[in-house]
Tab-separated table of C-alpha atoms in Angstrom:
chain	number	residue	atom	x	y	z
A	29	MET	CA	171.474	265.209	243.295
A	30	GLU	CA	168.490	263.145	242.249
A	31	SER	CA	167.403	264.782	239.042
A	32	GLU	CA	166.383	262.316	236.345
A	33	SER	CA	166.500	262.972	232.604
A	34	GLU	CA	164.853	261.130	229.748
A	35	SER	CA	167.026	260.671	226.663
A	36	GLY	CA	165.755	262.438	223.599
A	37	ALA	CA	163.707	264.936	225.633
A	38	ALA	CA	166.367	267.539	226.163
A	39	ALA	CA	166.265	271.128	225.044
A	40	ASP	CA	167.766	270.339	221.605
A	41	THR	CA	164.580	268.725	220.287
A	42	PRO	CA	163.713	269.156	216.605
A	43	PRO	CA	162.107	272.484	215.743
A	44	LEU	CA	158.639	271.057	215.166
A	45	GLU	CA	156.906	269.480	218.137
A	46	THR	CA	153.381	268.125	218.456
A	47	LEU	CA	151.097	267.619	221.412
A	48	SER	CA	149.312	264.344	220.708
A	49	PHE	CA	146.083	263.255	222.377
A	50	HIS	CA	144.159	260.053	222.832
A	51	GLY	CA	140.980	259.955	220.812
A	52	ASP	CA	140.774	260.811	217.157
A	53	GLU	CA	143.831	261.393	214.996
A	54	GLU	CA	143.899	265.165	215.299
A	55	ILE	CA	147.047	266.725	216.721
A	56	ILE	CA	148.102	270.127	217.920
A	57	GLU	CA	151.348	271.385	216.445
A	58	VAL	CA	153.410	273.696	218.597
A	59	VAL	CA	156.238	275.461	216.800
A	60	GLU	CA	159.574	275.904	218.546
A	61	LEU	CA	159.879	279.467	219.809
A	62	ASP	CA	162.169	281.659	217.742
A	63	PRO	CA	163.912	284.392	219.743
A	64	GLY	CA	163.008	286.896	217.033
A	65	PRO	CA	159.929	287.694	214.936
A	66	PRO	CA	157.519	286.424	213.756
A	67	ASP	CA	155.357	285.702	216.828
A	68	PRO	CA	155.087	281.891	217.229
A	69	ALA	CA	151.611	282.331	218.680
A	70	ASP	CA	150.475	283.551	215.271
A	71	ASP	CA	151.997	280.489	213.609
A	72	LEU	CA	150.239	278.169	216.022
A	73	ALA	CA	146.940	279.921	215.473
A	74	GLN	CA	147.194	279.096	211.755
A	75	GLU	CA	147.854	275.460	212.595
A	76	MET	CA	144.800	275.159	214.831
A	77	GLU	CA	142.362	275.322	211.895
A	78	ASP	CA	140.484	272.291	213.151
A	79	VAL	CA	139.223	274.355	216.097
A	80	ASP	CA	137.034	277.196	214.885
A	81	PHE	CA	136.021	279.938	217.264
A	82	GLU	CA	134.455	283.178	216.162
A	83	GLU	CA	135.941	286.503	217.179
A	84	GLU	CA	134.760	287.867	220.476
A	85	GLU	CA	132.018	290.434	220.055
A	86	GLU	CA	131.340	293.174	222.531
A	87	GLU	CA	128.080	292.698	224.342
A	88	GLU	CA	125.898	295.695	225.055
A	89	GLU	CA	123.382	294.692	227.659
A	90	GLY	CA	121.469	296.314	230.461
A	91	ASN	CA	122.946	296.210	233.903
A	92	GLU	CA	122.052	293.096	235.872
A	93	GLU	CA	122.324	294.843	239.238
A	94	GLY	CA	125.460	292.848	240.026
A	95	TRP	CA	127.526	295.910	240.813
A	96	VAL	CA	127.592	298.829	243.186
A	97	LEU	CA	129.698	301.958	243.294
A	98	GLU	CA	129.316	302.544	247.041
A	99	PRO	CA	130.255	300.403	250.068
A	100	GLN	CA	127.512	297.956	250.995
A	101	GLU	CA	125.645	297.916	254.260
A	102	GLY	CA	125.817	294.803	256.392
A	103	VAL	CA	128.812	293.170	254.712
A	104	VAL	CA	130.224	290.339	256.759
A	105	GLY	CA	133.622	291.222	258.187
A	106	SER	CA	135.363	293.286	260.820
A	107	MET	CA	137.638	295.554	258.761
A	108	GLU	CA	136.274	299.058	258.547
A	109	GLY	CA	137.705	302.031	256.702
A	110	PRO	CA	137.704	303.872	253.375
A	111	ASP	CA	136.784	302.209	250.108
A	112	ASP	CA	139.249	303.138	247.370
A	113	SER	CA	137.608	300.917	244.744
A	114	GLU	CA	135.869	302.217	241.622
A	115	VAL	CA	133.541	299.240	241.072
A	116	THR	CA	132.262	296.535	243.403
A	117	PHE	CA	130.788	293.312	242.015
A	118	ALA	CA	128.330	291.941	244.563
A	119	LEU	CA	126.491	289.006	242.988
A	120	HIS	CA	128.369	286.354	244.985
A	121	SER	CA	126.705	285.273	248.213
A	122	ALA	CA	129.808	283.787	249.881
A	123	SER	CA	133.594	284.136	249.804
A	124	VAL	CA	134.999	284.818	246.328
A	125	PHE	CA	138.000	282.549	245.803
A	126	CYS	CA	139.396	283.348	242.352
A	127	VAL	CA	139.569	285.968	239.629
A	128	SER	CA	141.057	286.147	236.146
A	129	LEU	CA	141.015	288.827	233.443
A	130	ASP	CA	140.584	288.195	229.741
A	131	PRO	CA	144.083	288.513	228.217
A	132	LYS	CA	143.001	289.928	224.853
A	133	THR	CA	141.245	293.116	225.948
A	134	ASN	CA	141.495	293.158	229.760
A	135	THR	CA	137.875	294.346	229.857
A	136	LEU	CA	136.259	291.221	231.333
A	137	ALA	CA	136.682	289.347	234.599
A	138	VAL	CA	135.610	285.884	235.683
A	139	THR	CA	135.170	285.185	239.389
A	140	GLY	CA	134.354	281.986	241.262
A	141	GLY	CA	133.257	281.480	244.835
A	142	GLU	CA	132.176	279.404	247.794
A	143	ASP	CA	128.565	279.849	246.643
A	144	ASP	CA	129.234	277.291	243.858
A	145	LYS	CA	128.882	280.076	241.300
A	146	ALA	CA	131.071	281.717	238.670
A	147	PHE	CA	130.296	284.926	236.798
A	148	VAL	CA	131.748	286.702	233.778
A	149	TRP	CA	131.375	290.468	234.138
A	150	ARG	CA	132.619	293.758	232.739
A	151	LEU	CA	135.324	295.645	234.623
A	152	SER	CA	134.244	299.145	233.580
A	153	ASP	CA	130.874	299.045	235.339
A	154	GLY	CA	130.473	295.594	236.921
A	155	GLU	CA	127.817	294.575	234.392
A	156	LEU	CA	127.087	290.846	234.434
A	157	LEU	CA	127.603	289.201	231.032
A	158	PHE	CA	126.640	285.672	232.031
A	159	GLU	CA	126.718	283.134	234.843
A	160	CYS	CA	128.780	279.964	234.432
A	161	ALA	CA	126.039	277.768	235.844
A	162	GLY	CA	125.997	274.128	236.888
A	163	HIS	CA	128.692	273.804	239.559
A	164	LYS	CA	127.797	271.951	242.753
A	165	ASP	CA	130.861	272.781	244.822
A	166	SER	CA	133.001	275.851	245.517
A	167	VAL	CA	134.468	277.296	242.319
A	168	THR	CA	138.179	277.622	243.072
A	169	CYS	CA	139.659	277.998	239.569
A	170	ALA	CA	138.613	280.202	236.659
A	171	GLY	CA	140.402	281.630	233.651
A	172	PHE	CA	140.205	282.762	230.037
A	173	SER	CA	141.959	281.081	227.126
A	174	HIS	CA	144.922	282.818	225.481
A	175	ASP	CA	142.710	284.520	222.870
A	176	SER	CA	139.836	285.315	225.280
A	177	THR	CA	137.341	283.290	223.233
A	178	LEU	CA	136.828	280.670	225.955
A	179	VAL	CA	136.478	280.794	229.726
A	180	ALA	CA	136.980	277.781	231.998
A	181	THR	CA	135.680	277.238	235.520
A	182	GLY	CA	136.541	274.444	237.921
A	183	ASP	CA	135.144	273.465	241.307
A	184	MET	CA	136.632	271.595	244.246
A	185	SER	CA	134.923	268.332	243.309
A	186	GLY	CA	136.727	268.293	239.970
A	187	LEU	CA	133.922	269.404	237.652
A	188	LEU	CA	135.391	271.584	234.911
A	189	LYS	CA	133.314	273.557	232.421
A	190	VAL	CA	134.273	275.677	229.417
A	191	TRP	CA	132.110	278.408	227.924
A	192	GLN	CA	132.336	280.293	224.651
A	193	VAL	CA	132.448	283.949	225.616
A	194	ASP	CA	130.683	285.527	222.628
A	195	THR	CA	127.760	283.075	222.603
A	196	LYS	CA	127.721	282.549	226.408
A	197	GLU	CA	127.184	278.837	225.771
A	198	GLU	CA	128.796	275.900	227.529
A	199	VAL	CA	130.905	274.002	224.984
A	200	TRP	CA	132.687	271.370	227.131
A	201	SER	CA	132.677	269.782	230.564
A	202	PHE	CA	134.606	267.034	232.336
A	203	GLU	CA	134.627	265.452	235.778
A	204	ALA	CA	138.139	264.785	237.079
A	205	GLY	CA	139.297	264.118	240.640
A	206	ASP	CA	139.290	266.748	243.372
A	207	LEU	CA	140.730	269.857	241.734
A	208	GLU	CA	143.986	271.466	242.925
A	209	TRP	CA	144.824	273.879	240.070
A	210	MET	CA	143.863	274.717	236.493
A	211	GLU	CA	145.616	276.663	233.726
A	212	TRP	CA	145.191	277.357	230.020
A	213	HIS	CA	147.989	276.657	227.540
A	214	PRO	CA	149.643	279.992	226.592
A	215	ARG	CA	149.016	279.701	222.833
A	216	ALA	CA	146.438	276.988	222.098
A	217	PRO	CA	142.899	276.003	223.194
A	218	VAL	CA	144.318	273.407	225.574
A	219	LEU	CA	143.416	273.213	229.270
A	220	LEU	CA	145.580	271.674	231.999
A	221	ALA	CA	144.623	270.779	235.551
A	222	GLY	CA	146.097	269.000	238.559
A	223	THR	CA	144.047	266.763	240.834
A	224	ALA	CA	144.271	265.218	244.288
A	225	ASP	CA	145.013	261.754	242.889
A	226	GLY	CA	148.369	262.979	241.558
A	227	ASN	CA	147.312	263.278	237.931
A	228	THR	CA	147.906	266.237	235.675
A	229	TRP	CA	145.314	266.352	232.900
A	230	MET	CA	145.515	268.004	229.495
A	231	TRP	CA	142.473	268.443	227.255
A	232	LYS	CA	142.003	269.845	223.805
A	233	VAL	CA	138.889	272.041	223.982
A	234	PRO	CA	136.167	271.695	222.915
A	235	ASN	CA	136.573	268.246	221.343
A	236	GLY	CA	137.856	266.803	224.617
A	237	ASP	CA	140.889	264.810	223.447
A	238	CYS	CA	142.676	263.961	226.678
A	239	LYS	CA	146.126	263.125	227.977
A	240	THR	CA	147.176	262.392	231.568
A	241	PHE	CA	150.529	262.708	233.311
A	242	GLN	CA	150.711	260.344	236.274
A	243	GLY	CA	152.575	261.733	239.260
A	244	PRO	CA	153.177	260.172	242.674
A	245	ASN	CA	150.240	258.895	244.686
A	246	CYS	CA	149.549	262.282	246.245
A	247	PRO	CA	147.949	265.573	245.137
A	248	ALA	CA	149.453	267.608	242.306
A	249	THR	CA	149.238	270.824	244.313
A	250	CYS	CA	150.436	273.430	241.781
A	251	GLY	CA	151.498	273.671	238.164
A	252	ARG	CA	152.514	276.017	235.378
A	253	VAL	CA	152.956	275.633	231.618
A	254	LEU	CA	156.384	276.886	230.582
A	255	PRO	CA	156.491	279.767	228.075
A	256	ASP	CA	157.600	277.475	225.224
A	257	GLY	CA	154.247	275.676	225.486
A	258	LYS	CA	155.978	272.285	225.260
A	259	ARG	CA	156.702	271.642	228.940
A	260	ALA	CA	154.938	272.041	232.265
A	261	VAL	CA	156.308	272.095	235.801
A	262	VAL	CA	154.167	270.448	238.476
A	263	GLY	CA	154.679	270.391	242.235
A	264	TYR	CA	153.307	267.688	244.525
A	265	GLU	CA	152.261	267.203	248.128
A	266	ASP	CA	155.223	264.901	248.809
A	267	GLY	CA	157.654	267.729	247.996
A	268	THR	CA	158.689	266.424	244.577
A	269	ILE	CA	158.813	268.505	241.400
A	270	ARG	CA	158.392	267.190	237.865
A	271	ILE	CA	159.039	268.923	234.562
A	272	TRP	CA	156.829	267.198	231.995
A	273	ASP	CA	157.210	266.884	228.234
A	274	LEU	CA	153.668	267.644	227.054
A	275	LYS	CA	154.168	265.845	223.736
A	276	GLN	CA	155.778	262.631	224.934
A	277	GLY	CA	153.949	262.479	228.256
A	278	ASN	CA	157.088	261.676	230.244
A	279	PRO	CA	158.878	263.596	232.997
A	280	ILE	CA	162.029	265.222	231.622
A	281	HIS	CA	163.290	265.962	235.126
A	282	VAL	CA	162.255	264.784	238.593
A	283	LEU	CA	163.461	266.567	241.708
A	284	LYS	CA	163.027	264.644	244.938
A	285	GLY	CA	164.765	264.032	248.240
A	286	THR	CA	167.145	266.861	249.054
A	287	GLU	CA	166.608	268.354	245.589
A	288	GLY	CA	162.869	268.608	246.194
A	289	HIS	CA	161.048	270.193	249.122
A	290	GLN	CA	160.513	268.789	252.602
A	291	GLY	CA	156.797	269.537	252.514
A	292	PRO	CA	153.918	270.067	250.080
A	293	LEU	CA	154.504	272.581	247.306
A	294	THR	CA	152.286	275.664	247.407
A	295	CYS	CA	153.283	277.661	244.309
A	296	VAL	CA	155.472	277.674	241.218
A	297	ALA	CA	156.543	280.393	238.777
A	298	THR	CA	158.756	280.746	235.700
A	299	ASN	CA	160.739	283.667	234.382
A	300	GLN	CA	159.895	285.362	231.084
A	301	ASP	CA	161.942	283.086	228.797
A	302	GLY	CA	161.223	279.923	230.761
A	303	SER	CA	164.855	279.228	231.629
A	304	LEU	CA	164.321	279.444	235.384
A	305	ILE	CA	161.659	278.012	237.685
A	306	LEU	CA	160.937	279.126	241.236
A	307	THR	CA	159.107	276.759	243.595
A	308	GLY	CA	157.651	277.420	247.045
A	309	SER	CA	156.549	275.096	249.814
A	310	VAL	CA	155.173	274.851	253.328
A	311	ASP	CA	158.764	273.974	254.294
A	312	CYS	CA	159.285	277.756	254.012
A	313	GLN	CA	161.912	277.430	251.292
A	314	ALA	CA	161.941	278.755	247.730
A	315	LYS	CA	164.073	276.851	245.233
A	316	LEU	CA	165.502	278.217	241.999
A	317	VAL	CA	165.656	275.512	239.325
A	318	SER	CA	167.154	275.459	235.839
A	319	ALA	CA	164.384	274.385	233.464
A	320	THR	CA	166.998	273.047	231.029
A	321	THR	CA	169.040	270.868	233.367
A	322	GLY	CA	166.523	270.253	236.130
A	323	LYS	CA	169.180	271.212	238.676
A	324	VAL	CA	168.586	273.357	241.757
A	325	VAL	CA	170.750	276.460	241.277
A	326	GLY	CA	169.665	278.366	244.372
A	327	VAL	CA	167.782	277.992	247.648
A	328	PHE	CA	166.204	280.852	249.571
A	329	ARG	CA	165.792	279.729	253.170
A	330	PRO	CA	163.518	281.176	255.851
A	331	GLU	CA	166.337	282.061	258.212
A	332	THR	CA	167.561	284.615	255.675
A	333	VAL	CA	164.152	286.291	255.716
A	334	ALA	CA	163.439	287.107	259.343
A	335	SER	CA	165.099	286.520	262.662
A	336	GLN	CA	162.679	284.834	265.047
A	337	PRO	CA	164.769	283.919	268.103
A	338	ASN	CA	161.770	282.795	270.135
A	339	LEU	CA	160.902	280.066	267.648
A	340	GLY	CA	162.686	276.804	267.073
A	341	GLU	CA	163.315	275.695	263.522
A	342	GLY	CA	160.450	273.213	263.521
A	343	GLU	CA	158.045	275.709	265.054
A	344	GLU	CA	158.993	278.327	262.467
A	345	SER	CA	158.246	275.939	259.626
A	346	GLU	CA	154.874	275.101	261.109
A	347	SER	CA	153.869	278.731	261.579
A	348	ASN	CA	155.140	279.993	258.237
A	349	SER	CA	155.171	278.962	254.579
A	350	VAL	CA	155.811	280.317	251.106
A	351	GLU	CA	152.460	281.452	249.710
A	352	SER	CA	153.380	283.153	246.413
A	353	LEU	CA	156.423	284.022	244.314
A	354	GLY	CA	157.449	285.472	240.984
A	355	PHE	CA	160.168	286.936	238.769
A	356	CYS	CA	160.725	290.571	237.824
A	357	SER	CA	160.759	291.012	234.025
A	358	VAL	CA	163.260	293.887	233.873
A	359	MET	CA	165.782	293.184	236.664
A	360	PRO	CA	167.339	289.972	238.052
A	361	LEU	CA	165.002	289.999	241.039
A	362	ALA	CA	162.574	287.498	242.525
A	363	ALA	CA	159.878	288.107	245.123
A	364	VAL	CA	158.718	285.589	247.717
A	365	GLY	CA	155.656	286.148	249.885
A	366	TYR	CA	155.316	284.371	253.219
A	367	LEU	CA	152.391	283.526	255.464
A	368	ASP	CA	153.966	285.523	258.299
A	369	GLY	CA	153.562	288.703	256.224
A	370	THR	CA	157.133	289.002	254.966
A	371	LEU	CA	157.775	290.028	251.360
A	372	ALA	CA	161.361	289.118	250.498
A	373	ILE	CA	163.063	290.580	247.418
A	374	TYR	CA	166.043	288.498	246.311
A	375	ASP	CA	168.847	289.420	243.926
A	376	LEU	CA	169.158	286.422	241.603
A	377	SER	CA	172.650	287.313	240.386
A	378	THR	CA	174.097	287.172	243.902
A	379	GLN	CA	171.324	285.046	245.482
A	380	THR	CA	171.143	287.423	248.419
A	381	LEU	CA	168.273	289.079	250.242
A	382	ARG	CA	167.926	292.611	248.891
A	383	HIS	CA	164.878	293.913	250.745
A	384	GLN	CA	162.429	292.701	253.348
A	385	CYS	CA	158.993	294.326	253.426
A	386	GLN	CA	156.714	293.522	256.338
A	387	HIS	CA	152.929	293.266	256.160
A	388	GLN	CA	150.550	293.364	259.107
A	389	SER	CA	149.198	289.937	258.203
A	390	GLY	CA	149.877	287.020	255.895
A	391	ILE	CA	150.531	287.507	252.187
A	392	VAL	CA	148.065	285.658	249.954
A	393	GLN	CA	149.497	286.413	246.539
A	394	LEU	CA	152.008	288.647	244.764
A	395	LEU	CA	152.276	289.846	241.163
A	396	TRP	CA	155.012	291.773	239.353
A	397	GLU	CA	153.984	294.656	237.139
A	398	ALA	CA	155.184	293.966	233.584
A	399	GLY	CA	158.105	296.106	232.475
A	400	THR	CA	158.839	297.586	235.905
A	401	ALA	CA	160.342	296.661	239.262
A	402	VAL	CA	157.051	297.157	241.089
A	403	VAL	CA	155.531	294.205	242.935
A	404	TYR	CA	151.900	294.065	244.102
A	405	THR	CA	150.783	292.101	247.145
A	406	CYS	CA	147.399	291.227	248.592
A	407	SER	CA	147.047	289.999	252.129
A	408	LEU	CA	144.796	288.710	254.858
A	409	ASP	CA	144.241	292.239	256.177
A	410	GLY	CA	142.234	293.068	253.039
A	411	ILE	CA	144.753	295.547	251.607
A	412	VAL	CA	146.542	295.697	248.224
A	413	ARG	CA	150.053	297.159	248.446
A	414	LEU	CA	152.496	298.328	245.786
A	415	TRP	CA	156.227	298.043	246.532
A	416	ASP	CA	159.284	299.384	244.713
A	417	ALA	CA	161.553	296.346	244.630
A	418	ARG	CA	164.615	298.512	243.931
A	419	THR	CA	164.315	300.343	247.240
A	420	GLY	CA	161.926	298.185	249.282
A	421	ARG	CA	159.697	301.229	249.716
A	422	LEU	CA	155.903	301.047	249.956
A	423	LEU	CA	154.526	303.129	247.076
A	424	THR	CA	150.832	303.078	247.937
A	425	ASP	CA	148.034	300.848	249.163
A	426	TYR	CA	144.377	300.289	248.278
A	427	ARG	CA	141.641	299.500	250.770
A	428	GLY	CA	137.961	298.704	250.619
A	429	HIS	CA	137.433	295.069	251.556
A	430	THR	CA	136.008	294.175	254.951
A	431	ALA	CA	137.619	290.724	255.031
A	432	GLU	CA	140.729	289.006	253.740
A	433	ILE	CA	141.666	289.209	250.046
A	434	LEU	CA	141.748	285.705	248.569
A	435	ASP	CA	142.953	286.391	245.017
A	436	PHE	CA	143.769	289.287	242.732
A	437	ALA	CA	144.637	290.063	239.116
A	438	LEU	CA	146.446	292.923	237.412
A	439	SER	CA	145.634	294.371	233.996
A	440	LYS	CA	148.412	294.288	231.401
A	441	ASP	CA	148.924	298.050	231.500
A	442	ALA	CA	148.803	297.978	235.318
A	443	SER	CA	145.954	300.493	235.371
A	444	LEU	CA	143.536	298.167	237.193
A	445	VAL	CA	143.758	295.750	240.091
A	446	VAL	CA	140.832	293.342	240.568
A	447	THR	CA	140.466	291.643	243.946
A	448	THR	CA	138.259	288.950	245.476
A	449	SER	CA	137.554	288.565	249.166
A	450	GLY	CA	135.956	286.734	252.019
A	451	ASP	CA	133.500	289.663	252.252
A	452	HIS	CA	131.610	288.167	249.262
A	453	ARG	CA	132.787	290.977	246.989
A	454	ALA	CA	135.067	291.502	244.011
A	455	LYS	CA	136.458	295.014	243.592
A	456	VAL	CA	138.128	297.009	240.825
A	457	PHE	CA	140.771	299.542	241.857
A	458	CYS	CA	142.222	302.153	239.512
A	459	VAL	CA	145.989	302.308	240.034
A	460	GLN	CA	147.400	305.817	240.163
A	461	ARG	CA	151.105	306.132	240.761
A	462	PRO	CA	152.935	309.459	240.973
A	463	ASP	CA	156.229	307.838	239.939
A	464	ARG	CA	155.186	307.038	236.358
């Protein structure tokens, strides 16, 4: 066991924590989460008086011809078939790599693509609100702040930009190293990103106060802010995992060697209360980690997923990897999606494989529907599938893309799925399920 702890940074910290930044003397105060009311996000909002953003206003503009309601002629790709989508956004001229929905209203999407462009558009009709202009490399990360007032875009070269949604104006930009991932803080106007030099960056937006968390001398390949807003878990190319104290700037726990992974990390997720972390890697393993102790409490290995007698262990690892994972919010279940097309549903209480759902091609991403045991997957065959994790049964699927799906997002009420694809399109699907 090679987990390291820093004294004074354990879970029993005083109730009032601050995230301090280099620059001027302003600080962000993050209140310790109380298990009961009132909502700590409301408390933090009162404490962020030094950052003033106006309420988002609905824009009523004419259509910019960035959407179509029918399948397009001449779309690049080889997958033919029905189009189940309600809206298709077609302003991108190359593969669309990322999508995010605004968390406040779930009425807006931001997409970024290989054409070095990012767009903010309306889900109901595909109307373009504004272009996030100025990128000079593929836009691989995009997302809205917790209150939907800001939208951030990041390209592969490390240029990050933030826009105010209601005014459509750029309010901040920064050039970091080659970008690996980007995420907003869950309850403050604070942006985090991981770069190829091993750094994790944290900025207060828009004034730009900055803090860096130095990892090993290799890319910080994935990261996630924990629900308490005071810690972040970051995975690295060398297989190590670090849980960072965002206030102090030090790693609370470091998992390496046998505790870490034997290959680059690909994805990381936390459960609803932040007590458990799930990490995935190209070593084809998923590890369950206690966020409090930093100890590995479970390992889900590839041999428990599928029997491949014609492949040696090394060959299996090379041909397969964990691509996405996540926790169910209502049952002790976790889902792991693999490049070979296997969706594995694990029972966390017994740490056993509960169901195995096979796809025709590799899984790109999975998402759990909030408040249910339904898991959504998107895959390289261009199809979105809905699975009942209790039974392992396929509930329904949605088609319409003519190339692989590269990212997708789910509205809070699970009524809409928004996908992006190598066919240069983003699509909105209305989810209709007979079981609810």
